């Protein structure tokens, strides 16, 4: 029977070991018990064997997501015998697991000393945060925005696209903002679509794919109100300046810190989404069989 002092020393060792800290943190977050992890440790004769056992356990988690990857298709799941990229709706929990694993793998890059703050993933506690899976580009809202939210969306987007909006569209937006009451939802929808087209944001095959998704705290995500990429990017920069924790993977996406991406920092298109998927897979492929 393990003594209390020995158990304490073992947990401290896990905590101080950069790789063990992240492997165990991920598995516990995915529902693996500490008892099961302890049993893996007991069966391992060396620390490297223990690391390998934990990595195999992570591979089991990845397999359970039922999310596959090929160079041609990127990430997908099978739906009615076809390769479905609509992972946001079909595999929400699996997407969360893979995005979390990706962020942890970034912390394990050679030379990195960053430690993922697992305490912010807990449901309770002073540092706990509610997390959402965020669409990187804008999405068509499932429900209508309130009149105030419509005006806020138009004003923020107009400011972000300053210099790109012609005089006619600018006058139409000003006219809508000057209204006291909402007399036409259709008018707002039309203005919104014209601004999305101006920002080159449109639905494509990758809109609900892993390449268009990232982890973000619920407060920031839900305050966006389906904002354009350029607006979200500016918001994240301001949030981080104020000390809000932004996961590395989310920052890399919005700042376009990866190869194969387009150079325009103010928009996020299909080419960016495809490159983003390849970049994510680069870091988590060792956990796939």
Coordinates of N, CA and C in Angstrom, one line a residue, residues 130-225:
X130 N -16.1 29.3 -18.5 CA -16.9 28.5 -19.4 C -16.4 28.7 -20.8
X131 N -16.2 27.5 -21.5 CA -15.6 27.6 -22.8 C -16.5 27.2 -23.9
X132 N -16.4 27.9 -25.0 CA -17.1 27.6 -26.2 C -16.2 27.2 -27.4
X133 N -16.8 26.5 -28.3 CA -16.1 26.3 -29.6 C -16.5 27.4 -30.5
X134 N -15.5 28.2 -30.9 CA -15.7 29.4 -31.6 C -15.5 29.3 -33.1
X135 N -16.4 29.8 -33.9 CA -16.2 29.9 -35.4 C -15.2 31.0 -35.6
X136 N -14.2 30.8 -36.4 CA -13.2 31.8 -36.6 C -13.7 33.0 -37.5
X137 N -14.4 32.6 -38.6 CA -15.1 33.6 -39.4 C -16.5 33.8 -38.9
X138 N -17.2 34.8 -39.5 CA -18.6 35.0 -39.1 C -19.5 34.0 -39.6
X139 N -20.6 33.8 -38.9 CA -21.6 32.8 -39.2 C -23.0 33.5 -39.3
X140 N -23.9 33.0 -40.1 CA -25.2 33.5 -40.1 C -26.0 33.2 -38.8
X141 N -26.4 34.2 -38.1 CA -27.1 33.9 -36.8 C -28.3 33.0 -36.9
X142 N -28.4 32.1 -35.9 CA -29.6 31.2 -35.8 C -30.8 32.0 -35.5
X143 N -30.7 33.0 -34.7 CA -31.9 33.8 -34.4 C -31.6 35.3 -34.7
X144 N -32.6 36.1 -34.8 CA -32.4 37.5 -35.1 C -31.8 38.2 -34.0
X145 N -31.0 39.2 -34.3 CA -30.5 40.1 -33.3 C -31.5 41.1 -32.9
X146 N -31.4 41.6 -31.7 CA -32.2 42.7 -31.2 C -31.9 43.9 -32.1
X147 N -32.7 44.9 -32.0 CA -32.5 46.2 -32.8 C -31.2 46.8 -32.4
X148 N -31.0 46.9 -31.1 CA -29.7 47.4 -30.5 C -28.5 46.6 -31.0
X149 N -28.6 45.3 -30.9 CA -27.5 44.5 -31.4 C -27.2 44.6 -32.8
X150 N -28.3 44.8 -33.6 CA -28.1 45.1 -35.1 C -27.3 46.4 -35.3
X151 N -27.7 47.4 -34.6 CA -27.0 48.7 -34.7 C -25.6 48.6 -34.3
X152 N -25.4 47.9 -33.2 CA -24.0 47.7 -32.6 C -23.1 47.0 -33.7
X153 N -23.7 45.9 -34.3 CA -23.0 45.1 -35.2 C -22.6 46.0 -36.4
X154 N -23.6 46.8 -36.9 CA -23.3 47.6 -38.1 C -22.2 48.7 -37.8
X155 N -22.3 49.3 -36.7 CA -21.4 50.3 -36.3 C -20.0 49.8 -36.2
X156 N -19.9 48.7 -35.4 CA -18.5 48.0 -35.2 C -17.9 47.6 -36.6
X157 N -18.8 47.0 -37.4 CA -18.3 46.5 -38.7 C -17.9 47.6 -39.6
X158 N -18.7 48.7 -39.6 CA -18.4 49.9 -40.4 C -17.1 50.5 -40.0
X159 N -16.8 50.6 -38.7 CA -15.5 51.1 -38.2 C -14.4 50.2 -38.7
X160 N -14.6 48.9 -38.6 CA -13.5 47.9 -38.9 C -13.2 48.0 -40.4
X161 N -14.2 48.2 -41.3 CA -14.0 48.2 -42.7 C -13.8 49.6 -43.3
X162 N -13.5 50.5 -42.4 CA -13.3 51.9 -42.8 C -12.4 52.0 -44.0
X163 N -12.8 52.7 -45.1 CA -11.9 52.9 -46.3 C -12.3 51.9 -47.4
X164 N -13.1 50.9 -47.0 CA -13.5 49.9 -48.0 C -15.0 50.1 -48.4
X165 N -15.7 50.8 -47.6 CA -17.2 51.0 -47.8 C -17.4 52.2 -48.7
X166 N -18.1 52.0 -49.8 CA -18.4 53.2 -50.7 C -19.4 54.1 -50.1
X167 N -19.6 55.2 -50.7 CA -20.4 56.3 -50.2 C -21.9 55.8 -50.1
X168 N -22.4 55.1 -51.1 CA -23.8 54.7 -51.1 C -24.1 53.7 -49.9
X169 N -23.2 52.7 -49.7 CA -23.4 51.8 -48.6 C -23.2 52.5 -47.3
X170 N -22.3 53.4 -47.2 CA -22.1 54.2 -46.0 C -23.3 55.0 -45.6
X171 N -24.0 55.6 -46.6 CA -25.2 56.4 -46.3 C -26.3 55.5 -45.9
X172 N -26.4 54.3 -46.5 CA -27.5 53.4 -46.1 C -27.3 52.9 -44.6
X173 N -26.1 52.7 -44.3 CA -25.8 52.2 -42.9 C -26.1 53.4 -41.9
X174 N -25.7 54.6 -42.3 CA -26.0 55.7 -41.4 C -27.5 55.9 -41.3
X175 N -28.2 55.7 -42.4 CA -29.7 55.9 -42.3 C -30.3 54.8 -41.3
X176 N -29.8 53.6 -41.4 CA -30.3 52.6 -40.5 C -30.0 52.9 -39.0
X177 N -28.8 53.4 -38.8 CA -28.3 53.7 -37.4 C -29.1 54.8 -36.9
X178 N -29.6 55.7 -37.7 CA -30.4 56.9 -37.3 C -31.8 56.6 -36.9
X179 N -32.3 55.4 -37.3 CA -33.7 55.0 -37.0 C -33.9 54.8 -35.5
X180 N -35.1 55.2 -35.1 CA -35.5 55.0 -33.6 C -36.1 53.6 -33.4
X181 N -36.7 53.1 -34.4 CA -37.4 51.8 -34.3 C -37.0 50.9 -35.4
X182 N -37.0 49.6 -35.2 CA -36.7 48.6 -36.2 C -37.9 48.4 -37.1
X183 N -37.8 48.9 -38.3 CA -39.0 48.7 -39.2 C -38.8 47.7 -40.2
X184 N -37.6 47.1 -40.3 CA -37.4 46.0 -41.3 C -36.2 45.2 -41.0
X185 N -36.4 43.9 -40.6 CA -35.3 43.0 -40.4 C -34.6 42.7 -41.7
X186 N -35.4 42.7 -42.8 CA -34.8 42.4 -44.1 C -33.7 43.5 -44.5
X187 N -33.9 44.7 -44.1 CA -32.9 45.7 -44.4 C -31.6 45.4 -43.7
X188 N -31.7 45.1 -42.4 CA -30.4 44.7 -41.7 C -29.8 43.5 -42.3
X189 N -30.5 42.5 -42.7 CA -30.0 41.3 -43.3 C -29.2 41.6 -44.6
X190 N -29.9 42.5 -45.4 CA -29.2 42.9 -46.6 C -27.9 43.6 -46.4
X191 N -27.9 44.6 -45.4 CA -26.7 45.3 -45.1 C -25.6 44.4 -44.6
X192 N -26.0 43.5 -43.8 CA -25.0 42.5 -43.2 C -24.4 41.7 -44.3
X193 N -25.2 41.2 -45.2 CA -24.7 40.4 -46.3 C -23.7 41.1 -47.2
X194 N -24.1 42.4 -47.5 CA -23.2 43.2 -48.3 C -21.9 43.5 -47.6
X195 N -21.9 43.7 -46.3 CA -20.7 43.9 -45.6 C -19.8 42.6 -45.5
X196 N -20.5 41.5 -45.4 CA -19.8 40.2 -45.4 C -19.1 39.9 -46.7
X197 N -19.8 40.3 -47.8 CA -19.2 40.1 -49.1 C -18.0 41.1 -49.3
X198 N -18.2 42.3 -48.8 CA -17.1 43.3 -48.8 C -15.8 42.7 -48.1
X199 N -16.1 42.0 -47.0 CA -15.0 41.5 -46.2 C -14.5 40.1 -46.8
X200 N -15.2 39.7 -47.8 CA -14.9 38.4 -48.5 C -15.1 37.2 -47.5
X201 N -16.2 37.3 -46.8 CA -16.6 36.2 -45.9 C -17.8 35.5 -46.4
X202 N -17.8 34.2 -46.7 CA -18.9 33.5 -47.2 C -18.9 32.1 -46.8
X203 N -20.0 31.4 -46.9 CA -20.1 30.0 -46.5 C -19.3 29.2 -47.5
X204 N -18.6 28.2 -47.0 CA -17.9 27.3 -47.9 C -17.8 25.9 -47.3
X205 N -17.2 24.9 -47.9 CA -17.2 23.5 -47.4 C -16.5 23.4 -46.1
X206 N -15.7 24.4 -45.7 CA -14.9 24.3 -44.5 C -15.5 25.2 -43.4
X207 N -16.7 25.8 -43.6 CA -17.2 26.7 -42.6 C -17.5 26.0 -41.3
X208 N -17.9 24.7 -41.3 CA -18.2 24.0 -40.0 C -17.1 23.0 -39.7
X209 N -16.0 23.1 -40.3 CA -14.9 22.2 -40.2 C -14.0 22.6 -39.0
X210 N -13.1 21.6 -38.7 CA -12.2 21.9 -37.6 C -11.3 23.1 -37.9
X211 N -11.0 23.3 -39.2 CA -10.2 24.4 -39.6 C -10.8 25.8 -39.4
X212 N -12.1 25.8 -39.1 CA -12.7 27.1 -38.9 C -13.2 27.2 -37.4
X213 N -12.6 26.4 -36.5 CA -13.0 26.4 -35.1 C -11.8 26.6 -34.2
X214 N -12.1 27.2 -33.0 CA -11.1 27.4 -32.0 C -11.7 27.5 -30.6
X215 N -10.9 27.3 -29.6 CA -11.5 27.4 -28.2 C -11.4 28.9 -27.8
X216 N -12.5 29.3 -27.1 CA -12.5 30.7 -26.6 C -13.5 30.8 -25.5
X217 N -13.2 31.7 -24.5 CA -14.1 31.8 -23.4 C -15.4 32.2 -23.8
X218 N -16.5 31.7 -23.1 CA -17.9 32.0 -23.6 C -18.2 33.4 -23.6
X219 N -17.7 34.2 -22.6 CA -18.0 35.6 -22.5 C -17.6 36.4 -23.7
X220 N -16.4 36.1 -24.2 CA -15.9 36.8 -25.4 C -16.7 36.3 -26.6
X221 N -16.8 35.0 -26.7 CA -17.4 34.4 -27.9 C -18.9 34.9 -28.1
X222 N -19.6 35.0 -27.0 CA -21.0 35.3 -27.1 C -21.2 36.9 -27.3
X223 N -20.2 37.6 -27.0 CA -20.3 39.1 -27.1 C -20.0 39.5 -28.6
X224 N -19.5 38.5 -29.4 CA -19.2 38.8 -30.8 C -20.4 39.1 -31.6
X225 N -21.5 38.4 -31.3 CA -22.8 38.5 -32.1 C -22.5 38.3 -33.6

